[in-house]
């Protein structure tokens, strides 16, 4: 995914674009198929490719979402599943309005390269009596699970930590500047991506000062399709990131995320002392991400068949909130 209404221990939230795996689902020779039957591994790249939400415990959503879901706890969902490229798995269903992954006709049926990904099943292990959806399947093995969440999260926690430790740059006070945008004065934290720096680490002492985060040094948004960019955060107090203008106000805990532009459009940051200006867009789906030149978006940007490789990594953070933020979230220890 997003906002905590019940305890949600989330791993991966693809907030605006779904990255597609081209591996088809292969039925196991055993009585009950498992996730790894198709040769897939328990890794962040695989789960980011296959799932909109991959959650160890409970998952509650308040609106429709695109793609598959995996939930190791209680699932309380609205409708979902359009364009799913991997089977969903829900340990216990409290409520579902509808699952559309088994239809897929209006999302992927016209894409010849994706015919083998159509009609993905949605499994559940158990359910309550409050299920409106009849297009899901009870998992055939009552003693096992389609996904082993304990094994998956053990791998993912290690990957998230390794990703942070192997960063190419740790941000410092030098990356923080006094700035003004519209009528707000505050602190701007610039992430200086470059051809040599595609993975950064933000200490808590730096992130807590920032009112805004500016992704800089990316040639254009299409670079986020072709090259993995990783932003890792040190464990700290609850963090709220957003591509919404509601997050632009300075002096609160919410941090609006921008991406720089060389075209002179978007909003303008006036940076103090340096006597510089930076033009930037809020990093949401409305400003460019739906129209990536090198991407293969369908359904007005609801799916990106070529993927996006911007990863927000929180290996130790325990509480997070997001609003309209583009990219993937890797947070194996967080309530979201």
XYZ file of C-alpha atoms in Angstrom:
336
model
C 0.000 0.000 0.000
C -2.142 2.413 3.956
C -3.320 4.162 7.059
C -3.516 2.202 10.274
C -7.064 1.296 11.225
C -6.229 -2.147 12.528
C -2.793 -3.573 13.098
C -1.247 -4.104 9.716
C 2.254 -5.501 9.506
C 3.052 -4.734 5.911
C 5.928 -5.714 3.750
C 5.463 -4.370 0.298
C 3.154 -1.689 -0.884
C 3.284 -0.756 -4.508
C 1.518 2.518 -4.022
C 0.788 3.543 -7.577
C 2.282 1.197 -10.149
C 2.384 -2.589 -10.241
C 5.645 -4.166 -11.381
C 4.945 -7.273 -13.442
C 6.619 -10.663 -13.284
C 6.621 -12.572 -16.541
C 6.829 -15.963 -14.826
C 3.630 -17.905 -15.415
C 2.000 -19.935 -12.698
C 2.762 -23.631 -12.996
C 0.534 -26.133 -11.277
C 2.313 -28.416 -8.874
C 2.305 -32.155 -9.278
C 1.337 -32.289 -5.621
C -2.265 -32.108 -4.506
C -1.892 -28.458 -3.518
C 0.240 -25.949 -5.448
C 2.676 -23.702 -3.584
C 4.216 -20.374 -4.540
C 7.635 -21.855 -5.266
C 6.298 -24.462 -7.706
C 6.921 -22.027 -10.552
C 10.572 -21.624 -9.572
C 9.938 -18.386 -7.703
C 12.002 -17.451 -4.662
C 11.104 -15.673 -1.459
C 12.773 -12.386 -2.384
C 11.823 -8.715 -2.470
C 12.210 -8.518 -6.248
C 9.807 -11.403 -6.758
C 7.197 -10.143 -4.319
C 7.399 -6.575 -5.651
C 6.739 -8.040 -9.083
C 3.821 -10.214 -8.082
C 1.880 -8.415 -5.362
C 0.287 -5.084 -4.607
C 0.269 -6.022 -0.919
C 2.386 -8.703 0.748
C 1.503 -8.662 4.436
C 2.590 -10.956 7.249
C -0.390 -10.355 9.524
C -3.688 -8.472 9.048
C -4.647 -6.469 5.959
C -7.579 -4.066 5.810
C -8.283 -1.913 2.743
C -10.905 0.785 2.299
C -11.078 0.923 -1.489
C -10.459 -1.061 -4.664
C -6.867 -1.944 -5.594
C -5.233 -3.473 -8.651
C -3.219 -6.687 -8.595
C -2.820 -9.670 -6.306
C -2.579 -9.746 -2.498
C -0.934 -12.064 0.010
C -2.042 -11.913 3.634
C -0.839 -14.169 6.447
C -3.462 -12.940 8.925
C -7.029 -11.652 8.646
C -8.078 -10.106 5.322
C -10.830 -7.472 5.298
C -10.909 -6.217 1.727
C -12.920 -4.318 -0.814
C -12.742 -5.443 -4.446
C -9.326 -6.281 -5.925
C -7.452 -8.444 -8.412
C -7.861 -6.781 -11.820
C -4.752 -7.604 -13.820
C -3.356 -10.000 -11.192
C -0.235 -11.779 -12.494
C 0.158 -14.166 -9.555
C -2.301 -16.141 -7.412
C -3.517 -14.333 -4.307
C -3.378 -16.060 -0.936
C -5.382 -14.983 2.114
C -4.991 -16.983 5.300
C -8.331 -15.979 6.807
C -11.022 -13.909 5.105
C -13.228 -11.734 7.245
C -14.726 -9.866 4.303
C -14.193 -9.412 0.564
C -16.443 -7.460 -1.795
C -15.151 -9.039 -4.993
C -12.105 -10.651 -6.598
C -11.573 -9.939 -10.311
C -8.271 -11.669 -10.996
C -9.989 -14.734 -12.366
C -11.628 -12.581 -15.088
C -8.895 -10.124 -16.138
C -10.601 -9.590 -19.497
C -10.619 -5.799 -19.378
C -6.990 -5.507 -18.235
C -4.776 -8.088 -19.928
C -6.881 -9.992 -22.444
C -5.762 -7.693 -25.262
C -2.071 -8.143 -24.436
C -0.762 -11.232 -26.292
C 2.432 -11.442 -24.220
C 0.391 -11.809 -21.047
C -2.121 -14.479 -22.059
C -0.416 -17.057 -19.862
C -0.944 -14.782 -16.851
C -4.722 -14.584 -17.173
C -7.207 -16.191 -14.811
C -5.114 -16.201 -11.650
C -6.742 -18.001 -8.714
C -7.239 -16.496 -5.283
C -6.802 -18.965 -2.446
C -8.015 -18.727 1.126
C -7.272 -21.021 4.048
C -10.356 -20.233 6.101
C -13.133 -17.644 6.138
C -15.975 -16.203 8.168
C -19.583 -16.064 7.034
C -19.282 -12.466 5.811
C -17.912 -13.090 2.326
C -19.743 -11.651 -0.657
C -17.211 -12.957 -3.183
C -17.743 -16.381 -4.720
C -14.848 -16.354 -7.210
C -12.143 -17.498 -4.819
C -10.965 -21.012 -4.007
C -10.358 -22.745 -0.710
C -6.731 -23.842 -0.545
C -6.773 -27.650 -0.879
C -4.172 -28.437 1.795
C -5.630 -27.729 5.251
C -2.334 -28.564 6.984
C -0.093 -26.314 4.911
C -0.113 -22.938 3.155
C 0.385 -21.662 -0.380
C 2.967 -19.188 0.988
C 5.146 -19.787 4.041
C 5.108 -16.300 5.563
C 7.653 -17.098 8.273
C 10.227 -18.169 5.701
C 9.327 -15.301 3.382
C 9.737 -12.621 6.048
C 12.955 -14.099 7.392
C 14.401 -13.659 3.903
C 12.877 -10.219 3.408
C 14.116 -8.821 6.716
C 17.643 -9.840 5.806
C 17.347 -8.357 2.318
C 16.022 -5.052 3.661
C 18.893 -4.792 6.154
C 21.501 -5.760 3.566
C 20.102 -3.178 1.176
C 20.538 -0.432 3.784
C 24.045 -1.534 4.759
C 25.246 -1.656 1.157
C 24.137 1.901 0.322
C 26.454 3.985 -1.826
C 25.861 7.255 0.048
C 24.791 8.281 3.558
C 23.060 11.655 3.622
C 24.338 14.329 6.040
C 23.578 17.888 7.120
C 25.107 19.025 3.819
C 22.053 17.597 2.046
C 19.673 19.698 4.184
C 18.961 23.298 3.144
C 16.630 26.028 4.318
C 14.077 26.541 1.573
C 10.733 28.059 0.666
C 7.963 26.668 -1.487
C 4.780 28.672 -2.029
C 4.315 30.382 1.342
C 5.984 27.701 3.448
C 9.486 27.951 4.939
C 11.247 24.786 6.048
C 14.006 22.233 5.480
C 14.567 20.585 2.097
C 16.411 17.262 2.030
C 17.890 16.575 -1.403
C 18.697 13.035 -2.524
C 21.570 13.435 -5.027
C 21.153 10.424 -7.281
C 23.645 10.091 -10.131
C 25.115 7.484 -12.461
C 27.330 6.409 -9.542
C 24.824 6.775 -6.718
C 21.550 4.873 -6.943
C 21.266 3.776 -3.297
C 21.186 6.214 -0.367
C 20.711 5.957 3.401
C 18.962 8.598 5.506
C 19.863 8.649 9.235
C 17.069 9.497 11.660
C 18.882 12.685 12.726
C 18.543 13.911 9.123
C 15.096 12.627 8.177
C 13.403 14.077 11.281
C 14.518 17.600 10.292
C 13.185 17.439 6.749
C 9.897 19.011 5.734
C 10.320 17.981 2.103
C 12.340 15.351 0.259
C 13.568 16.122 -3.251
C 14.739 13.323 -5.540
C 17.393 14.937 -7.719
C 19.872 13.703 -10.306
C 17.457 11.401 -12.108
C 17.567 12.299 -15.798
C 13.849 11.690 -16.178
C 11.144 9.482 -14.769
C 11.958 6.765 -17.292
C 15.213 6.165 -15.438
C 13.083 4.793 -12.612
C 11.857 2.123 -15.017
C 15.275 1.040 -16.263
C 17.427 1.399 -13.115
C 16.788 0.437 -9.506
C 16.910 3.393 -7.106
C 16.813 2.666 -3.367
C 16.099 5.061 -0.493
C 16.745 3.458 2.910
C 15.770 4.983 6.267
C 17.287 4.420 9.684
C 14.997 3.144 12.413
C 13.248 6.049 14.064
C 9.982 7.651 15.058
C 6.891 7.118 12.883
C 7.413 8.434 9.365
C 4.748 9.854 7.030
C 5.589 10.360 3.349
C 3.299 11.628 0.631
C 2.871 12.802 -2.917
C -0.146 14.797 -1.798
C -0.223 18.561 -1.389
C -1.627 17.923 2.095
C 1.926 16.881 3.019
C 3.590 20.105 1.808
C 2.894 22.129 4.943
C 6.098 22.621 6.955
C 6.598 22.086 10.670
C 4.681 18.817 10.963
C 5.673 15.163 10.803
C 4.478 14.748 7.222
C 7.096 14.944 4.472
C 6.080 15.680 0.898
C 8.203 13.949 -1.745
C 9.180 15.806 -4.925
C 11.168 14.902 -8.023
C 13.193 17.574 -9.815
C 12.538 18.687 -13.371
C 14.781 20.506 -15.815
C 11.873 21.846 -17.862
C 11.084 24.800 -15.635
C 7.612 23.490 -14.818
C 6.045 22.230 -11.619
C 6.560 23.899 -8.237
C 9.621 26.037 -7.435
C 11.862 25.625 -4.395
C 13.797 28.757 -3.416
C 16.887 27.550 -1.559
C 18.365 29.978 0.980
C 22.050 30.975 1.097
C 22.791 29.008 -2.100
C 20.632 31.490 -3.997
C 19.332 28.626 -6.112
C 15.996 27.505 -7.421
C 14.780 23.981 -8.106
C 11.702 23.129 -10.102
C 9.965 19.936 -9.026
C 6.807 17.873 -9.157
C 5.173 16.066 -6.286
C 6.013 12.405 -6.823
C 2.478 11.132 -7.310
C 0.784 9.252 -10.090
C -0.670 12.372 -11.702
C 2.652 14.039 -12.528
C 4.308 11.906 -15.156
C 4.159 8.394 -13.712
C 1.075 7.543 -15.733
C 2.826 8.671 -18.907
C 6.314 7.195 -18.706
C 7.694 7.067 -22.240
C 9.508 3.768 -21.784
C 6.752 2.176 -19.734
C 3.845 0.057 -20.861
C 0.970 1.485 -18.865
C -2.612 0.358 -19.346
C -5.960 1.351 -17.883
C -4.914 5.012 -17.488
C -1.816 4.072 -15.538
C -3.414 1.589 -13.157
C -0.845 -0.984 -14.295
C 2.679 -0.567 -15.609
C 3.646 -3.739 -17.440
C 7.312 -2.686 -17.656
C 7.600 -1.992 -13.933
C 9.041 0.790 -11.818
C 12.168 0.342 -9.726
C 11.973 3.031 -7.055
C 12.151 1.351 -3.633
C 11.507 2.944 -0.239
C 13.286 0.704 2.280
C 12.505 0.703 6.022
C 14.326 -2.302 7.521
C 13.640 -1.432 11.195
C 10.918 1.247 11.216
C 7.808 0.219 13.155
C 5.197 2.790 12.088
C 4.628 4.328 8.647
C 1.979 6.306 6.786
C 1.737 7.100 3.066
C -0.496 9.102 0.784
C -0.233 8.994 -3.017
C 3.447 8.061 -2.921
C 4.833 6.400 -6.038
C 7.139 3.408 -5.804
C 7.453 0.238 -3.740
C 7.641 0.056 0.046
C 9.761 -2.583 1.750
C 8.994 -2.494 5.489
C 9.069 -5.958 7.066
C 8.684 -4.700 10.677
C 6.164 -1.891 10.230
C 2.549 -1.175 10.971
C 1.375 0.858 7.966
